[in-house]
Amino acid sequence: MHRAGSFVAQHISPVTAEQVQPNGVDLTLEAVLEQVEPGRLGREGKTIGERRPLEFADPDAETYRLDPGGYVLQYAETVHIPEDHVGFIYPRSSLMRNSCMLNTAVWDAGYEGKGEGLLQVHHPVELERGARVAQIVLADANHDGTYDGSYQGERTR
Ligand SMILES: O=c1ccn([C@H]2C[C@H](O)[C@@H](COP(=O)(O)OP(=O)(O)OP(=O)(O)O)O2)c(=O)[nH]1
């Protein structure tokens, strides 16, 4: 079963009433990064290649103007995935309707941090810092242990 937006909101910080949706909570854009060197996934270990924060096209309006390509998007909110749950992120439909997509991975029970997503831009788009871009939902889930990986606590310290 997926939980209501009001339940999800108890595990997101900060959150405003505008972000709370019937089935989840909208997350907002903190920053857009462009990867500038290769990363590596090996049989053991991994390296995340350097990613450089993009400049705003209009610093007064804190607005990114993005050409087609792949970008790393950082969310502004700290998310905590409670025990007995798993999290999934979807793009906000208006992002998708503007020919952009968010690729995401699994949000593990016990994870806490400000996460990231892969933003695919298929047509030029403008994104303002603080705009709602994604929606997180929580589903009931059995799990073995809780998240204890390298991204625990990311961008919260
Ligand atoms: O789209 C997503 C999906 C997940 N996460 C967060 C929550 C998740 O719990 C954490 C770690 O994800 P994962 O377990 O897939 O990372 P990994 O590549 O296996 O690295 P590690 O083994 O260090 O955890 O990243 C995101 O920021 N974005």
PDB file of C-alpha atoms and ligand atoms in Angstrom:
ATOM      1  CA  MET A   1       0.000   0.000   0.000  1.00  0.00           C
ATOM      2  CA  HIS A   2       1.172   3.515  -0.752  1.00  0.00           C
ATOM      3  CA  ARG A   3       0.808   6.079   1.995  1.00  0.00           C
ATOM      4  CA  ALA A   4      -1.078   9.392   1.770  1.00  0.00           C
ATOM      5  CA  GLY A   5       0.728  12.644   1.108  1.00  0.00           C
ATOM      6  CA  SER A   6       0.061  13.797   4.681  1.00  0.00           C
ATOM      7  CA  PHE A   7       2.008  10.757   5.992  1.00  0.00           C
ATOM      8  CA  VAL A   8       4.892  11.314   3.545  1.00  0.00           C
ATOM      9  CA  ALA A   9       5.050  14.981   4.631  1.00  0.00           C
ATOM     10  CA  GLN A  10       5.932  13.895   8.181  1.00  0.00           C
ATOM     11  CA  HIS A  11       9.227  12.560   6.797  1.00  0.00           C
ATOM     12  CA  ILE A  12      10.260  15.526   4.619  1.00  0.00           C
ATOM     13  CA  SER A  13      11.846  18.725   5.874  1.00  0.00           C
ATOM     14  CA  PRO A  14      11.210  21.529   5.233  1.00  0.00           C
ATOM     15  CA  VAL A  15       7.770  21.139   3.687  1.00  0.00           C
ATOM     16  CA  THR A  16       4.979  23.612   2.877  1.00  0.00           C
ATOM     17  CA  ALA A  17       1.265  22.926   2.389  1.00  0.00           C
ATOM     18  CA  GLU A  18       1.689  23.557  -1.364  1.00  0.00           C
ATOM     19  CA  GLN A  19       4.071  20.585  -1.602  1.00  0.00           C
ATOM     20  CA  VAL A  20       1.676  18.063  -0.059  1.00  0.00           C
ATOM     21  CA  GLN A  21      -0.146  16.116  -2.799  1.00  0.00           C
ATOM     22  CA  PRO A  22      -2.842  13.428  -2.439  1.00  0.00           C
ATOM     23  CA  ASN A  23      -0.353  10.573  -2.846  1.00  0.00           C
ATOM     24  CA  GLY A  24       3.004  12.099  -2.021  1.00  0.00           C
ATOM     25  CA  VAL A  25       5.048  15.241  -1.509  1.00  0.00           C
ATOM     26  CA  ASP A  26       6.622  17.447  -4.158  1.00  0.00           C
ATOM     27  CA  LEU A  27      10.370  18.044  -3.836  1.00  0.00           C
ATOM     28  CA  THR A  28      11.988  21.260  -5.014  1.00  0.00           C
ATOM     29  CA  LEU A  29      15.112  22.063  -6.981  1.00  0.00           C
ATOM     30  CA  GLU A  30      18.210  23.072  -5.038  1.00  0.00           C
ATOM     31  CA  ALA A  31      20.880  22.887  -7.764  1.00  0.00           C
ATOM     32  CA  VAL A  32      21.713  21.448 -11.167  1.00  0.00           C
ATOM     33  CA  LEU A  33      25.144  19.894 -11.762  1.00  0.00           C
ATOM     34  CA  GLU A  34      26.922  18.788 -14.907  1.00  0.00           C
ATOM     35  CA  GLN A  35      29.246  15.794 -14.732  1.00  0.00           C
ATOM     36  CA  VAL A  36      32.686  16.732 -16.060  1.00  0.00           C
ATOM     37  CA  GLU A  37      34.783  13.611 -15.539  1.00  0.00           C
ATOM     38  CA  PRO A  38      34.062   9.881 -15.756  1.00  0.00           C
ATOM     39  CA  GLY A  39      32.989   7.931 -12.733  1.00  0.00           C
ATOM     40  CA  ARG A  40      33.496   4.197 -12.226  1.00  0.00           C
ATOM     41  CA  LEU A  41      31.515   1.260 -10.883  1.00  0.00           C
ATOM     42  CA  GLY A  42      33.761  -1.720 -10.214  1.00  0.00           C
ATOM     43  CA  ARG A  43      33.182  -5.199  -8.830  1.00  0.00           C
ATOM     44  CA  GLU A  44      34.228  -3.571  -5.584  1.00  0.00           C
ATOM     45  CA  GLY A  45      33.661   0.077  -4.879  1.00  0.00           C
ATOM     46  CA  LYS A  46      32.621   3.015  -6.975  1.00  0.00           C
ATOM     47  CA  THR A  47      33.763   6.518  -7.769  1.00  0.00           C
ATOM     48  CA  ILE A  48      31.509   9.431  -8.543  1.00  0.00           C
ATOM     49  CA  GLY A  49      33.199  11.616 -11.183  1.00  0.00           C
ATOM     50  CA  GLU A  50      33.438  15.342 -10.569  1.00  0.00           C
ATOM     51  CA  ARG A  51      30.196  17.221 -11.113  1.00  0.00           C
ATOM     52  CA  ARG A  52      30.223  20.999 -11.510  1.00  0.00           C
ATOM     53  CA  PRO A  53      27.329  23.203 -10.353  1.00  0.00           C
ATOM     54  CA  LEU A  54      25.777  25.104 -13.284  1.00  0.00           C
ATOM     55  CA  GLU A  55      25.457  28.875 -13.220  1.00  0.00           C
ATOM     56  CA  PHE A  56      22.024  30.474 -13.321  1.00  0.00           C
ATOM     57  CA  ALA A  57      21.194  31.950 -16.755  1.00  0.00           C
ATOM     58  CA  ASP A  58      19.512  34.771 -14.847  1.00  0.00           C
ATOM     59  CA  PRO A  59      21.124  35.190 -11.397  1.00  0.00           C
ATOM     60  CA  ASP A  60      18.470  37.708 -10.278  1.00  0.00           C
ATOM     61  CA  ALA A  61      15.724  35.155 -10.924  1.00  0.00           C
ATOM     62  CA  GLU A  62      17.894  32.152  -9.868  1.00  0.00           C
ATOM     63  CA  THR A  63      16.822  30.428 -13.072  1.00  0.00           C
ATOM     64  CA  TYR A  64      18.653  27.699 -14.983  1.00  0.00           C
ATOM     65  CA  ARG A  65      18.197  27.562 -18.766  1.00  0.00           C
ATOM     66  CA  LEU A  66      19.028  23.999 -19.772  1.00  0.00           C
ATOM     67  CA  ASP A  67      19.813  22.701 -23.250  1.00  0.00           C
ATOM     68  CA  PRO A  68      19.105  19.060 -24.114  1.00  0.00           C
ATOM     69  CA  GLY A  69      21.357  16.694 -22.210  1.00  0.00           C
ATOM     70  CA  GLY A  70      21.726  14.826 -18.934  1.00  0.00           C
ATOM     71  CA  TYR A  71      22.157  16.660 -15.643  1.00  0.00           C
ATOM     72  CA  VAL A  72      22.333  15.765 -11.963  1.00  0.00           C
ATOM     73  CA  LEU A  73      19.561  17.480 -10.028  1.00  0.00           C
ATOM     74  CA  GLN A  74      19.854  17.997  -6.270  1.00  0.00           C
ATOM     75  CA  TYR A  75      16.693  18.203  -4.181  1.00  0.00           C
ATOM     76  CA  ALA A  76      16.373  20.896  -1.498  1.00  0.00           C
ATOM     77  CA  GLU A  77      14.528  18.815   1.108  1.00  0.00           C
ATOM     78  CA  THR A  78      15.898  16.317   3.606  1.00  0.00           C
ATOM     79  CA  VAL A  79      14.068  13.023   3.128  1.00  0.00           C
ATOM     80  CA  HIS A  80      13.851  10.302   5.770  1.00  0.00           C
ATOM     81  CA  ILE A  81      12.567   6.934   4.622  1.00  0.00           C
ATOM     82  CA  PRO A  82      10.884   5.414   7.703  1.00  0.00           C
ATOM     83  CA  GLU A  83      11.261   1.769   8.652  1.00  0.00           C
ATOM     84  CA  ASP A  84       8.767  -0.587   6.968  1.00  0.00           C
ATOM     85  CA  HIS A  85       8.714   1.648   3.886  1.00  0.00           C
ATOM     86  CA  VAL A  86      10.464   2.189   0.558  1.00  0.00           C
ATOM     87  CA  GLY A  87      10.485   5.453  -1.397  1.00  0.00           C
ATOM     88  CA  PHE A  88      10.052   6.146  -5.091  1.00  0.00           C
ATOM     89  CA  ILE A  89      10.395   9.424  -6.952  1.00  0.00           C
ATOM     90  CA  TYR A  90       8.519  10.452 -10.057  1.00  0.00           C
ATOM     91  CA  PRO A  91       8.914  13.600 -12.096  1.00  0.00           C
ATOM     92  CA  ARG A  92       6.325  16.256 -11.599  1.00  0.00           C
ATOM     93  CA  SER A  93       3.992  15.786 -14.564  1.00  0.00           C
ATOM     94  CA  SER A  94       4.557  19.363 -15.753  1.00  0.00           C
ATOM     95  CA  LEU A  95       8.291  18.595 -16.027  1.00  0.00           C
ATOM     96  CA  MET A  96       7.514  15.540 -18.161  1.00  0.00           C
ATOM     97  CA  ARG A  97       4.973  17.494 -20.236  1.00  0.00           C
ATOM     98  CA  ASN A  98       7.810  19.916 -20.993  1.00  0.00           C
ATOM     99  CA  SER A  99       9.861  17.060 -22.533  1.00  0.00           C
ATOM    100  CA  CYS A 100      12.035  16.447 -19.469  1.00  0.00           C
ATOM    101  CA  MET A 101      12.320  13.340 -17.323  1.00  0.00           C
ATOM    102  CA  LEU A 102      13.822  12.312 -13.992  1.00  0.00           C
ATOM    103  CA  ASN A 103      15.561   8.959 -13.694  1.00  0.00           C
ATOM    104  CA  THR A 104      15.694   7.673 -10.161  1.00  0.00           C
ATOM    105  CA  ALA A 105      16.835   4.716  -8.031  1.00  0.00           C
ATOM    106  CA  VAL A 106      15.425   3.041  -4.901  1.00  0.00           C
ATOM    107  CA  TRP A 107      15.078   5.105  -1.691  1.00  0.00           C
ATOM    108  CA  ASP A 108      15.925   2.615   1.067  1.00  0.00           C
ATOM    109  CA  ALA A 109      14.319   2.264   4.476  1.00  0.00           C
ATOM    110  CA  GLY A 110      16.455   4.184   6.982  1.00  0.00           C
ATOM    111  CA  TYR A 111      18.014   6.561   4.434  1.00  0.00           C
ATOM    112  CA  GLU A 112      18.165  10.189   5.452  1.00  0.00           C
ATOM    113  CA  GLY A 113      19.570  12.948   3.288  1.00  0.00           C
ATOM    114  CA  LYS A 114      19.116  15.372   0.447  1.00  0.00           C
ATOM    115  CA  GLY A 115      19.175  13.090  -2.572  1.00  0.00           C
ATOM    116  CA  GLU A 116      19.785  13.477  -6.274  1.00  0.00           C
ATOM    117  CA  GLY A 117      18.163  12.482  -9.539  1.00  0.00           C
ATOM    118  CA  LEU A 118      19.213  12.314 -13.171  1.00  0.00           C
ATOM    119  CA  LEU A 119      17.440  15.001 -15.172  1.00  0.00           C
ATOM    120  CA  GLN A 120      16.987  14.277 -18.866  1.00  0.00           C
ATOM    121  CA  VAL A 121      16.250  17.375 -20.921  1.00  0.00           C
ATOM    122  CA  HIS A 122      14.853  16.633 -24.385  1.00  0.00           C
ATOM    123  CA  HIS A 123      13.868  20.212 -25.219  1.00  0.00           C
ATOM    124  CA  PRO A 124      15.302  23.443 -23.769  1.00  0.00           C
ATOM    125  CA  VAL A 125      13.677  24.306 -20.458  1.00  0.00           C
ATOM    126  CA  GLU A 126      13.925  26.916 -17.706  1.00  0.00           C
ATOM    127  CA  LEU A 127      13.961  25.763 -14.096  1.00  0.00           C
ATOM    128  CA  GLU A 128      13.918  28.155 -11.178  1.00  0.00           C
ATOM    129  CA  ARG A 129      15.701  27.273  -7.949  1.00  0.00           C
ATOM    130  CA  GLY A 130      12.982  26.291  -5.451  1.00  0.00           C
ATOM    131  CA  ALA A 131      10.530  25.152  -8.143  1.00  0.00           C
ATOM    132  CA  ARG A 132       8.672  21.888  -7.467  1.00  0.00           C
ATOM    133  CA  VAL A 133      10.127  19.333  -9.892  1.00  0.00           C
ATOM    134  CA  ALA A 134       9.507  15.850  -8.469  1.00  0.00           C
ATOM    135  CA  GLN A 135       7.141  13.901  -6.240  1.00  0.00           C
ATOM    136  CA  ILE A 136       8.185  11.325  -3.647  1.00  0.00           C
ATOM    137  CA  VAL A 137       5.831   8.534  -2.611  1.00  0.00           C
ATOM    138  CA  LEU A 138       6.212   5.964   0.183  1.00  0.00           C
ATOM    139  CA  ALA A 139       5.068   2.361  -0.025  1.00  0.00           C
ATOM    140  CA  ASP A 140       4.857  -0.194   2.766  1.00  0.00           C
ATOM    141  CA  ALA A 141       7.760  -2.631   2.458  1.00  0.00           C
ATOM    142  CA  ASN A 142       9.482  -5.466   4.231  1.00  0.00           C
ATOM    143  CA  HIS A 143      13.243  -4.999   4.432  1.00  0.00           C
ATOM    144  CA  ASP A 144      16.416  -6.626   5.708  1.00  0.00           C
ATOM    145  CA  GLY A 145      18.160  -4.104   7.926  1.00  0.00           C
ATOM    146  CA  THR A 146      18.145  -0.399   7.180  1.00  0.00           C
ATOM    147  CA  TYR A 147      20.211   1.807   4.882  1.00  0.00           C
ATOM    148  CA  ASP A 148      23.835   2.159   5.997  1.00  0.00           C
ATOM    149  CA  GLY A 149      25.571   3.090   2.740  1.00  0.00           C
ATOM    150  CA  SER A 150      27.879   5.863   1.633  1.00  0.00           C
ATOM    151  CA  TYR A 151      25.089   8.358   0.971  1.00  0.00           C
ATOM    152  CA  GLN A 152      23.629   8.243   4.483  1.00  0.00           C
ATOM    153  CA  GLY A 153      23.286  11.806   5.762  1.00  0.00           C
ATOM    154  CA  GLU A 154      24.351  13.358   2.439  1.00  0.00           C
ATOM    155  CA  ARG A 155      24.242  17.180   2.355  1.00  0.00           C
ATOM    156  CA  THR A 156      22.694  17.319   5.819  1.00  0.00           C
ATOM    157  CA  ARG A 157      25.860  17.823   7.846  1.00  0.00           C
TER     158      ARG A 157
HETATM  159  O1  LIG B   1      16.869   8.460  -7.198  1.00  0.00           O
HETATM  160  C1  LIG B   1      17.396   8.313  -6.096  1.00  0.00           C
HETATM  161  C2  LIG B   1      17.298   7.097  -5.390  1.00  0.00           C
HETATM  162  C3  LIG B   1      17.913   6.983  -4.163  1.00  0.00           C
HETATM  163  N1  LIG B   1      18.596   8.048  -3.615  1.00  0.00           N
HETATM  164  C4  LIG B   1      19.215   7.940  -2.292  1.00  0.00           C
HETATM  165  C5  LIG B   1      18.342   7.121  -1.357  1.00  0.00           C
HETATM  166  C6  LIG B   1      19.011   5.781  -1.308  1.00  0.00           C
HETATM  167  O2  LIG B   1      18.724   5.085  -0.111  1.00  0.00           O
HETATM  168  C7  LIG B   1      20.477   6.191  -1.429  1.00  0.00           C
HETATM  169  C8  LIG B   1      21.411   5.093  -1.823  1.00  0.00           C
HETATM  170  O3  LIG B   1      20.966   4.490  -2.999  1.00  0.00           O
HETATM  171  P1  LIG B   1      21.627   3.093  -3.429  1.00  0.00           P
HETATM  172  O4  LIG B   1      21.509   2.120  -2.311  1.00  0.00           O
HETATM  173  O5  LIG B   1      21.060   2.729  -4.753  1.00  0.00           O
HETATM  174  O6  LIG B   1      23.175   3.538  -3.584  1.00  0.00           O
HETATM  175  P2  LIG B   1      24.441   2.655  -4.052  1.00  0.00           P
HETATM  176  O7  LIG B   1      24.880   3.139  -5.373  1.00  0.00           O
HETATM  177  O8  LIG B   1      24.118   1.199  -3.919  1.00  0.00           O
HETATM  178  O9  LIG B   1      25.565   3.100  -3.031  1.00  0.00           O
HETATM  179  P3  LIG B   1      25.768   2.626  -1.490  1.00  0.00           P
HETATM  180  O10 LIG B   1      26.057   1.140  -1.562  1.00  0.00           O
HETATM  181  O11 LIG B   1      26.918   3.416  -0.988  1.00  0.00           O
HETATM  182  O12 LIG B   1      24.504   2.929  -0.772  1.00  0.00           O
HETATM  183  O13 LIG B   1      20.446   7.233  -2.414  1.00  0.00           O
HETATM  184  C9  LIG B   1      18.698   9.230  -4.301  1.00  0.00           C
HETATM  185  O14 LIG B   1      19.280  10.188  -3.840  1.00  0.00           O
HETATM  186  N2  LIG B   1      18.102   9.327  -5.528  1.00  0.00           N
END
